[in-house]
Tab-separated table of C-alpha atoms and ligand atoms in Angstrom:
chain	number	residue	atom	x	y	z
Y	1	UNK	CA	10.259	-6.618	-16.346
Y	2	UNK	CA	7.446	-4.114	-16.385
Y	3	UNK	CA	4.212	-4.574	-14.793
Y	4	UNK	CA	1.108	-2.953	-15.187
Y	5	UNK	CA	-0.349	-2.481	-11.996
Y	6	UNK	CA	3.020	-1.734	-10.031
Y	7	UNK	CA	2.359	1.551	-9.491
Y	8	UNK	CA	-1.494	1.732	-9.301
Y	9	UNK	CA	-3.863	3.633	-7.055
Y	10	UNK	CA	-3.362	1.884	-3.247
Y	11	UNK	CA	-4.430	4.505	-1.086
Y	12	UNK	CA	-6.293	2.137	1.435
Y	13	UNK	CA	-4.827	-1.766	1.594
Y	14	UNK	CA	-7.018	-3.245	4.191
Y	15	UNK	CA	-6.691	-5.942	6.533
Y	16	UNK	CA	-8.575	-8.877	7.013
Y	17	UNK	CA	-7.870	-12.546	8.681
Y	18	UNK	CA	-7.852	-14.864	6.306
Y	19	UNK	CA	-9.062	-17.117	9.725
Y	20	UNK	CA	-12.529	-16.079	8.464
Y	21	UNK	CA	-14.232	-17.411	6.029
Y	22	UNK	CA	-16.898	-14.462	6.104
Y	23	UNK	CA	-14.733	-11.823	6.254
Y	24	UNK	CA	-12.880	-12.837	3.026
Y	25	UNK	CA	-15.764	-13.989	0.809
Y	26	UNK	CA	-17.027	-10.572	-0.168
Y	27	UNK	CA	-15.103	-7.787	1.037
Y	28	UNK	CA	-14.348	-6.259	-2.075
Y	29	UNK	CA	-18.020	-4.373	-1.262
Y	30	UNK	CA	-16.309	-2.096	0.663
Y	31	UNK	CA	-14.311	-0.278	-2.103
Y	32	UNK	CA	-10.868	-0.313	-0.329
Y	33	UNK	CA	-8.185	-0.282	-3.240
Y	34	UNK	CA	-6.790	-3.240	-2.243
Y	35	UNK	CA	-7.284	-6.043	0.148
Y	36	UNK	CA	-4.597	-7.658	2.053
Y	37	UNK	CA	-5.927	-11.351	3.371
Y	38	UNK	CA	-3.863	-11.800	6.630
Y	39	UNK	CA	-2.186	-15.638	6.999
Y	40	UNK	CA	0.672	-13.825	9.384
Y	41	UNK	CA	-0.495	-12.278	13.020
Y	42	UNK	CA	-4.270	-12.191	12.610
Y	43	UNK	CA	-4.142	-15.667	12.726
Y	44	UNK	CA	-3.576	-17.923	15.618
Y	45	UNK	CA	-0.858	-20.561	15.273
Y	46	UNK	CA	-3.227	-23.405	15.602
Y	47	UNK	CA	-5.694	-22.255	12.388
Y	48	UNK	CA	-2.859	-21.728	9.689
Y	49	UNK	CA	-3.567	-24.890	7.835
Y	50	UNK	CA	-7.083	-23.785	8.004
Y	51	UNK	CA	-6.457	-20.428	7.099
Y	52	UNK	CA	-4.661	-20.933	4.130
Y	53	UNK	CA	-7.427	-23.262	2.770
Y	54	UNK	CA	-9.761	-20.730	3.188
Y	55	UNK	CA	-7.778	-18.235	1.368
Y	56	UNK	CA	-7.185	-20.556	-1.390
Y	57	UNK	CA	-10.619	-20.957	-1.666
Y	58	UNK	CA	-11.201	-17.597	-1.806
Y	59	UNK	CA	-8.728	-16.636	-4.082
Y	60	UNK	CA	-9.672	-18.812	-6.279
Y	61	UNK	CA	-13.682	-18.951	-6.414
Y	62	UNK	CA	-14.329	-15.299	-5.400
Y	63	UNK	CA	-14.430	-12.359	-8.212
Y	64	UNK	CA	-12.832	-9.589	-6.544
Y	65	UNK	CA	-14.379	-7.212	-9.086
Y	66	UNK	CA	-11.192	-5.304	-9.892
Y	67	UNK	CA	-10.013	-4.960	-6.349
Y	68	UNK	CA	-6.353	-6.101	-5.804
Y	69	UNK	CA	-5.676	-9.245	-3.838
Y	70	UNK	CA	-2.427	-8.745	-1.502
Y	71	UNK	CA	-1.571	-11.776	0.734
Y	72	UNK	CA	0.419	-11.121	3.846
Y	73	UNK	CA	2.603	-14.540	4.075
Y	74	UNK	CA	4.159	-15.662	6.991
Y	75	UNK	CA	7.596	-14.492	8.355
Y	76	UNK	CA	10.824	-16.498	6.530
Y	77	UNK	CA	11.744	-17.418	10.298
Y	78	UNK	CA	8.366	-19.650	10.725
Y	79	UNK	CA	7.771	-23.037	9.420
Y	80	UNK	CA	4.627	-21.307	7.070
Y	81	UNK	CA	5.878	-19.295	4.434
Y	82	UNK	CA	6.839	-21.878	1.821
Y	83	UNK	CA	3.513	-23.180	1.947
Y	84	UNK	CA	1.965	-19.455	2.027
Y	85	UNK	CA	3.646	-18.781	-0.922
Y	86	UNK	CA	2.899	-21.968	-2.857
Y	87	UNK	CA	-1.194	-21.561	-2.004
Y	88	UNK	CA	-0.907	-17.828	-3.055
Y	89	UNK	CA	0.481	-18.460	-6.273
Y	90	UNK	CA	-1.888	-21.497	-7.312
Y	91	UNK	CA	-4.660	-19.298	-6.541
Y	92	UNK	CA	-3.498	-16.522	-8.256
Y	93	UNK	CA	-2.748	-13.260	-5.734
Y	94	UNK	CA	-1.811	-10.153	-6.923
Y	95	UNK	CA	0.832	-8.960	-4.685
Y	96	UNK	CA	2.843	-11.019	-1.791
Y	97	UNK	CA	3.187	-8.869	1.234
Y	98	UNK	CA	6.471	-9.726	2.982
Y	99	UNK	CA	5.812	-9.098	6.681
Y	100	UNK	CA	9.018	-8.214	8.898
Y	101	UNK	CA	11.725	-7.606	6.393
Y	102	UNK	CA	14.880	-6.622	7.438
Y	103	UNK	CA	16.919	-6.580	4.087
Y	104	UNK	CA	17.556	-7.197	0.478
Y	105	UNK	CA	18.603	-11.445	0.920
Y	106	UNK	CA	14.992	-11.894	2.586
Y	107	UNK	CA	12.624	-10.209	-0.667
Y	108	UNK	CA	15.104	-12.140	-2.668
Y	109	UNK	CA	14.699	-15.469	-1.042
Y	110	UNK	CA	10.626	-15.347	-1.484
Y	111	UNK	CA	11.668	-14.028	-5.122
Y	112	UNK	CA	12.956	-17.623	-5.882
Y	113	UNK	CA	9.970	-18.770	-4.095
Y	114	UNK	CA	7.492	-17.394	-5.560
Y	115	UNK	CA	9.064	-17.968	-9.330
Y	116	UNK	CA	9.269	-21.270	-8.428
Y	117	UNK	CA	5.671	-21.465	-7.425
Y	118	UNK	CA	4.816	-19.613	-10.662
Y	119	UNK	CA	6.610	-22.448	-13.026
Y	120	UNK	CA	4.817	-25.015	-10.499
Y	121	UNK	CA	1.424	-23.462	-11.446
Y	122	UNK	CA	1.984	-22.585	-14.570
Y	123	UNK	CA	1.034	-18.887	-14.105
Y	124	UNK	CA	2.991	-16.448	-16.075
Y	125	UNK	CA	6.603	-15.446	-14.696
Y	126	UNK	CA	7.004	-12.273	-13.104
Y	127	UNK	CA	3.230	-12.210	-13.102
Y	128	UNK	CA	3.230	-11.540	-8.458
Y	129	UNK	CA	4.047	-8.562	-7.224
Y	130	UNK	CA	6.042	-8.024	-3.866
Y	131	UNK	CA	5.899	-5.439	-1.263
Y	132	UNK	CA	7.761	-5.252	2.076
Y	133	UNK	CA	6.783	-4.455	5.114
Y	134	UNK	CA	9.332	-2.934	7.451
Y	135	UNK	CA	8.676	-4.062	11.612
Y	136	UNK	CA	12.356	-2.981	12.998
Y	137	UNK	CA	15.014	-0.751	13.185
Y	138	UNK	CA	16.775	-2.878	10.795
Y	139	UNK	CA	14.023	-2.700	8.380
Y	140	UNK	CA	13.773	0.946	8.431
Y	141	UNK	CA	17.855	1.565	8.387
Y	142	UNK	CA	17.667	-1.528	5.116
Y	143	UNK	CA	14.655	0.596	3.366
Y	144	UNK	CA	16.566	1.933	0.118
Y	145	UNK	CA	18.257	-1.716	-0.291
Y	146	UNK	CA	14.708	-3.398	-0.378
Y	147	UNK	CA	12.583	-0.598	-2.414
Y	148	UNK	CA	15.968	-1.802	-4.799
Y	149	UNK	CA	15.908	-6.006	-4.248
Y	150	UNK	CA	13.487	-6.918	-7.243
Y	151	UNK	CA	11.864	-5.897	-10.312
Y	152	UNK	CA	8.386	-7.191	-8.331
Y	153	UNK	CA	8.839	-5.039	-5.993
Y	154	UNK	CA	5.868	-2.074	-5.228
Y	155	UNK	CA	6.885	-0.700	-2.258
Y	156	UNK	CA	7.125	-0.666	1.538
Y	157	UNK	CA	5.043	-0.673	4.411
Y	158	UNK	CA	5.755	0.574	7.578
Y	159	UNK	CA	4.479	-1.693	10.183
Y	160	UNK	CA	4.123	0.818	13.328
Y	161	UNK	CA	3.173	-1.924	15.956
Y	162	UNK	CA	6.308	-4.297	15.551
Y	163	UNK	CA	8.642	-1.156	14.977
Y	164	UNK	CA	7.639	0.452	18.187
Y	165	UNK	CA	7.967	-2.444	20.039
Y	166	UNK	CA	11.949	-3.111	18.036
Y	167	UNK	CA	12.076	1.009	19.498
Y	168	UNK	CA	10.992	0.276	23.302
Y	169	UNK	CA	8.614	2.518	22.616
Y	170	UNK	CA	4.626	2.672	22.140
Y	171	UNK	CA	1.954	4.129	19.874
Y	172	UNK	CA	1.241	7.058	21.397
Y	173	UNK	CA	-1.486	8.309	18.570
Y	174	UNK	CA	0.538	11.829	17.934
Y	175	UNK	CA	2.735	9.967	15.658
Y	176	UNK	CA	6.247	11.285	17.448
Y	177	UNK	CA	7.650	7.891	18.362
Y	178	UNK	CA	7.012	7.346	13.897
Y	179	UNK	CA	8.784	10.465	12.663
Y	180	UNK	CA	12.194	9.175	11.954
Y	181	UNK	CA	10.709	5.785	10.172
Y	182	UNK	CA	7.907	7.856	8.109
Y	183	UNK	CA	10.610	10.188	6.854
Y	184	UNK	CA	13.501	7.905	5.916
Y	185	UNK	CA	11.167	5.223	4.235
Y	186	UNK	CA	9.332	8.106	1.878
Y	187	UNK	CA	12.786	9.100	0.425
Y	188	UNK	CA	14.208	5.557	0.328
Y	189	UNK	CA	10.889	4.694	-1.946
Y	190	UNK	CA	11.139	7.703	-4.017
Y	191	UNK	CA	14.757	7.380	-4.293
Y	192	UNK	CA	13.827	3.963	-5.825
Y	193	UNK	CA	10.569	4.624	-7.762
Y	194	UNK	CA	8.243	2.651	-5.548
Y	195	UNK	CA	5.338	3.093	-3.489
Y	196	UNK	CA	5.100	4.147	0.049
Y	197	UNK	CA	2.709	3.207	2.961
Y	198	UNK	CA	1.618	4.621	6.587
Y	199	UNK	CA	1.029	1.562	9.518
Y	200	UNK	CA	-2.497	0.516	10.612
Y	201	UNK	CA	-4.549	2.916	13.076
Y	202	UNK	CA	-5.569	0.600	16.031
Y	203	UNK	CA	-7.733	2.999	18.072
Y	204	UNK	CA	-10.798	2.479	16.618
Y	205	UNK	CA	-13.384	4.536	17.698
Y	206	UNK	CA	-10.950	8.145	17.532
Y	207	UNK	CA	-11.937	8.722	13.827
Y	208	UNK	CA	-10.862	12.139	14.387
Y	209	UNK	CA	-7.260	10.996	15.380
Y	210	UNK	CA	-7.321	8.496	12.298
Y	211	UNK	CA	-8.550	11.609	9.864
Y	212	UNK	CA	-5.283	13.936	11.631
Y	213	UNK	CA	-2.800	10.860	10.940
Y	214	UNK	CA	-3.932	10.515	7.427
Y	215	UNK	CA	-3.755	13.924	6.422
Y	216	UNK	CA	0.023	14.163	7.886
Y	217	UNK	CA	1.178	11.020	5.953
Y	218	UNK	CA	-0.399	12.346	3.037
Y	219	UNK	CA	1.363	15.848	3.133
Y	220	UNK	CA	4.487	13.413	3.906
Y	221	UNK	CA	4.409	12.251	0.731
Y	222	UNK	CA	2.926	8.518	1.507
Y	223	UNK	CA	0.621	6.836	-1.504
Y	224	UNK	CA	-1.963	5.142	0.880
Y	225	UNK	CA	-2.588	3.554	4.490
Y	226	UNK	CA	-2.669	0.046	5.460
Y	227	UNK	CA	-6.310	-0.475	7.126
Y	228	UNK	CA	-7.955	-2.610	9.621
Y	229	UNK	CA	-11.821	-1.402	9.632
Y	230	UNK	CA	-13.900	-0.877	6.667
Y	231	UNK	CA	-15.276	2.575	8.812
Y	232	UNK	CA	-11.585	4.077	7.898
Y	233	UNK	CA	-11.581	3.595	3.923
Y	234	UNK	CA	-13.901	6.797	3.333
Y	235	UNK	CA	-11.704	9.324	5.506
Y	236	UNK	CA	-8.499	7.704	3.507
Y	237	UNK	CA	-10.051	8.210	0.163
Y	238	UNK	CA	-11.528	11.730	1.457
Y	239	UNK	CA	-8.179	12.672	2.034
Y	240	UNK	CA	-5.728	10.630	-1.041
Y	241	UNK	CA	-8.675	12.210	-3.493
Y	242	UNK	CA	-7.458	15.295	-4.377
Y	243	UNK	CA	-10.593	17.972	-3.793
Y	244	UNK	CA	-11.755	20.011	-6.975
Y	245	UNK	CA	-9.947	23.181	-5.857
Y	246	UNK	CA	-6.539	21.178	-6.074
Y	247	UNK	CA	-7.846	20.112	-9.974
Y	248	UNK	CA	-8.695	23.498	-10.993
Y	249	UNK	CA	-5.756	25.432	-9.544
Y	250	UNK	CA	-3.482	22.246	-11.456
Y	251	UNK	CA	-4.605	22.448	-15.092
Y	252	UNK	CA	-4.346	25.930	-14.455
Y	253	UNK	CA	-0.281	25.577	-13.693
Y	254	UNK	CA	0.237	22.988	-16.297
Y	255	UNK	CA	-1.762	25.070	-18.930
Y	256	UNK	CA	-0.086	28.010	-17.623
Y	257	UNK	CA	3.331	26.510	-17.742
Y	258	UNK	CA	2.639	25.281	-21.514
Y	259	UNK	CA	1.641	28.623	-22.989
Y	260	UNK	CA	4.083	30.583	-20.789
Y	261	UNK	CA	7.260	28.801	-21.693
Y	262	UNK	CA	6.259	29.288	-25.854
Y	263	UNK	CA	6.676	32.802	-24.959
Y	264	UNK	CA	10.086	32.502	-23.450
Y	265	UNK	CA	8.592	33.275	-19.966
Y	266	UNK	CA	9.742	30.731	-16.645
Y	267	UNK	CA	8.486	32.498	-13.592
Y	268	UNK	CA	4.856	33.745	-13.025
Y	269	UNK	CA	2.150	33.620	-11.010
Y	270	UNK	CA	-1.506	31.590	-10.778
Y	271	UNK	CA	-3.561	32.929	-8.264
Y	272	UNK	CA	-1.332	34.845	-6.313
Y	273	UNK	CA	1.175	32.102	-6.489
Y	274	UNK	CA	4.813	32.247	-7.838
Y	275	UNK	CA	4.656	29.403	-10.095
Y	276	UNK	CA	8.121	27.632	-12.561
Y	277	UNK	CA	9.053	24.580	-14.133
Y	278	UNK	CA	9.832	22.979	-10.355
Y	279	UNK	CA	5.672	22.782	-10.140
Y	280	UNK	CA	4.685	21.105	-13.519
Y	281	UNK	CA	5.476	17.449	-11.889
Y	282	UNK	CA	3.536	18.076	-9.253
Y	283	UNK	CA	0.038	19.626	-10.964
Y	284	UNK	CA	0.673	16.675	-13.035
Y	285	UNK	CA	0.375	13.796	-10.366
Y	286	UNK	CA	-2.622	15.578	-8.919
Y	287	UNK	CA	-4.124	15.620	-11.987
Y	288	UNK	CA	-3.406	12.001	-12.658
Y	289	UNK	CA	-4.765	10.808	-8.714
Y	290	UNK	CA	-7.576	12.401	-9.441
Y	291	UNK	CA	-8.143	10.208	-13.148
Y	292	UNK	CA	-6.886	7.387	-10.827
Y	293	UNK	CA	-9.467	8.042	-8.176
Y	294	UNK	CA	-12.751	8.362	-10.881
Y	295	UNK	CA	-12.970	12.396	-9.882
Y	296	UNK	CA	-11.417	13.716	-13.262
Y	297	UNK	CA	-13.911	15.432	-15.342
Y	298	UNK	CA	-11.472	17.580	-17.173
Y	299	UNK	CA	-9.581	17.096	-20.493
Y	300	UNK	CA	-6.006	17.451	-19.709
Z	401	Q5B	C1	-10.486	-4.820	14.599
Z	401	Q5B	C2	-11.689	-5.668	14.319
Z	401	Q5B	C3	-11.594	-6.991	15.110
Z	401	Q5B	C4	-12.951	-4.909	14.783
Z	401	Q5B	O1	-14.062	-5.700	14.451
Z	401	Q5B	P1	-15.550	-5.224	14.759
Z	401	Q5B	O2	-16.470	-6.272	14.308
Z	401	Q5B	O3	-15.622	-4.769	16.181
Z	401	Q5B	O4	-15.687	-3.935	13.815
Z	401	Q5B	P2	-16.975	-3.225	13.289
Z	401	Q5B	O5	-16.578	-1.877	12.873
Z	401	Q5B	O6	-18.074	-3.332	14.259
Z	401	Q5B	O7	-17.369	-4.056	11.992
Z	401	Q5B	C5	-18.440	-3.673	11.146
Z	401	Q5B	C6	-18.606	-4.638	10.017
Z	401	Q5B	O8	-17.415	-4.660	9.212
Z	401	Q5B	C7	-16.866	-5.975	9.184
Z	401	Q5B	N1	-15.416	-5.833	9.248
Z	401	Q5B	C8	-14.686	-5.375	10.288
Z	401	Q5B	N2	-13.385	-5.360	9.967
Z	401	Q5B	C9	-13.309	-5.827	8.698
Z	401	Q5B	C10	-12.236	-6.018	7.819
Z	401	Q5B	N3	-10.965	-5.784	8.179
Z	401	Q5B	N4	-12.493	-6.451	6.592
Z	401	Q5B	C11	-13.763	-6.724	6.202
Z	401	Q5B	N5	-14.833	-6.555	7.011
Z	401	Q5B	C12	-14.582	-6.110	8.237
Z	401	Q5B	C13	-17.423	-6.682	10.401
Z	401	Q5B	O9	-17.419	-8.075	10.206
Z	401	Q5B	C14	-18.796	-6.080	10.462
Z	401	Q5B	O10	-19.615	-6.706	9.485
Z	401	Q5B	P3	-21.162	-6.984	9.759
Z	401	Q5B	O11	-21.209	-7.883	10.966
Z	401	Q5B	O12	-21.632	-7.661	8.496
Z	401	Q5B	O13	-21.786	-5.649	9.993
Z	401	Q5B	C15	-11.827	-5.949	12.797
Z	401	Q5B	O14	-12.039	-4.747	12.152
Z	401	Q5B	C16	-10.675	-6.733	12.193
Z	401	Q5B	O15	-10.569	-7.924	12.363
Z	401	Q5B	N6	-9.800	-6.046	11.454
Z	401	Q5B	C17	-8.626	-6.645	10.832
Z	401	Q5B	C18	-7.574	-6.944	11.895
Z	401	Q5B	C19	-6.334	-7.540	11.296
Z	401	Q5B	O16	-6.362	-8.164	10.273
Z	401	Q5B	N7	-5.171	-7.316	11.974
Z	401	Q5B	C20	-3.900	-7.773	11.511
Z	401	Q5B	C21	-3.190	-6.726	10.736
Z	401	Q5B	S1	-2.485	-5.439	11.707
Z	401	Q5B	C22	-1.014	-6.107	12.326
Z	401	Q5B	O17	-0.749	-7.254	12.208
Z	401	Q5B	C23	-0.031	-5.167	13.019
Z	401	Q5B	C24	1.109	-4.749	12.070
Z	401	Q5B	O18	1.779	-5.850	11.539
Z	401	Q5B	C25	0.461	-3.898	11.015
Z	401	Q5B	C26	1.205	-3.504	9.804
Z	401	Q5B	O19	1.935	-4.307	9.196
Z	401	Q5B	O20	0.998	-2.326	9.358
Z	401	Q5B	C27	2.114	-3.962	12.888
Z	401	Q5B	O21	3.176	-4.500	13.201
Z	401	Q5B	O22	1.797	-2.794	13.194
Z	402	MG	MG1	3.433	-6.576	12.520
């Protein structure tokens, strides 16, 4: 099965509780990539039912104008996620977000799930996407055997509040206590051919701390950041959009690399820079973020 939209542009999926009806009616205004309507720890034990009627609702009467709809269900150890998945289907989500995944037999039992749900609603099969979001030790070590569980899948998420707390440790905002999880979940999604993305940014008001964390994941290799605050989508798509200097100094490589390798030539330089075939990929994806993120005015 091949989808469309598994590996589109997600460079900010933000949060929202799907507790409030006003927060999910029309927060699509906000431009983050994708959305992710929160049934899981946003919302108090006590308003699920109600939650997951509002979302319904939502899903269902709101035009999202193009922005994707992600659902984060309940955990598979709770009474909820059944249900979760059942509502998400009938009112047609885009992507299920598995929250505390620890390996391969938990994406595959919402897999039956959620094709159930599909045959239930009629909607086409294979049609909801999955993504994973890793909370523990476990989950981290499992990474590579859930990028690999199912066709659906887009990607993972590291989930840095859970996972610090599997660690004994704490956030401590310079990103140490995240190393080993950041770095073994990038290769484990590239190893697979799926996405990638960086845990939520909790302290607020340090935009400055937020703008250092993004840039690092980005360099890391991450496609995107899981949000909370509509005031960090801007510095995330600041950062994900590649600036004009990266474009120009691209085509230049891949044009470069086309007309040097009809003369028999493999090694050269662009600007100073030693440049072979080990760079076309590369000058290729930036091109192709930047057509993804409406900045391409070039004709490559
Ligand atoms: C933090 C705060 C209460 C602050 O509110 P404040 O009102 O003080 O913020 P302000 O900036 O003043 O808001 C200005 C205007 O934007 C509106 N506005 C704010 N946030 C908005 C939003 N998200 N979407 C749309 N609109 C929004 C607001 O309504 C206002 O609108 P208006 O009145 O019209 O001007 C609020 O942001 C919020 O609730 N965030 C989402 C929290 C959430 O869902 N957490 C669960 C997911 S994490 C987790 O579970 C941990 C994890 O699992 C993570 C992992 O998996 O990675 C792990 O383990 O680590
Ligand atoms: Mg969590």
């Amino acid at each position: 099965m091949s989808h469309p939209n598994k590996k589109r542009l997600r460079r900010s999926m933000m949060f929202l509780n799907a507790q409030k009806p006003s927060l999910i009616k029309d927060p699509y205004l906000y431009g983050a990539d994708s959305l992710m309507l929160d049934l899981e720890d946003a919302v108090a034990v006590t308003a699920k039912d109600t939650a997951r009627f509002s979302l319904y609702q939502a899903l269902k009467n709101v035009d999202y104008r193009g922005c994707e709809r992600v659902v984060r269900i309940n955990g598979l150890d709770t009474e909820y996620w059944k249900e979760d998945i059942r509502c998400c289907i009938a009112g047609g989500a885009d992507v299920l977000r598995i929250p505390k995944t620890e390996d391969a037999k938990m994406v595959k039992a919402v897999e039956d799930a959620v094709l159930a749900a599909e045959r239930e609603f009629e909607r086409p099969e294979g049609s909801t996407l999955l993504m994973a979001a890793l909370e523990s030790a476990k989950g981290v070590m499992s990474a590579y055997e859930v990028c690999t569980s199912s066709e659906r899948m887009i990607g993972i998420a590291l989930s840095g509040g859970d996972y610090t707390k599997d660690l004994q440790t704490k956030i401590t905002g310079t990103g140490v206590e995240l190393m080993g999880a950041r770095q073994q979940m990038i290769i484990a999604a590239r190893a697979a051919g799926v996405q990638c993305f960086d845990t939520v940014w909790t302290d607020l008001d340090n935009l400055e701390g937020f703008r250092k964390e993004v840039m690092l994941i980005k360099d890391m290799g991450f496609d995107g950041k899981s949000i909370i605050n509509p005031r960090q989508i801007p510095i995330v798509h600041e950062v994900f959009t590649p600036s004009m200097k990266e474009i120009i100094f691209s085509e230049k490589v891949i044009r470069e690399i086309d007309s040097k390798r009809k003369e028999g030539i493999g090694v050269f330089t662009v600007d100073g820079k030693m440049i072979d075939i080990a760079f076309y990929d590369g000058a290729q994806r930036v091109i192709a973020l930047a057509k993804a993120s409406g900045v391409y005015k070039g004709e490559l």
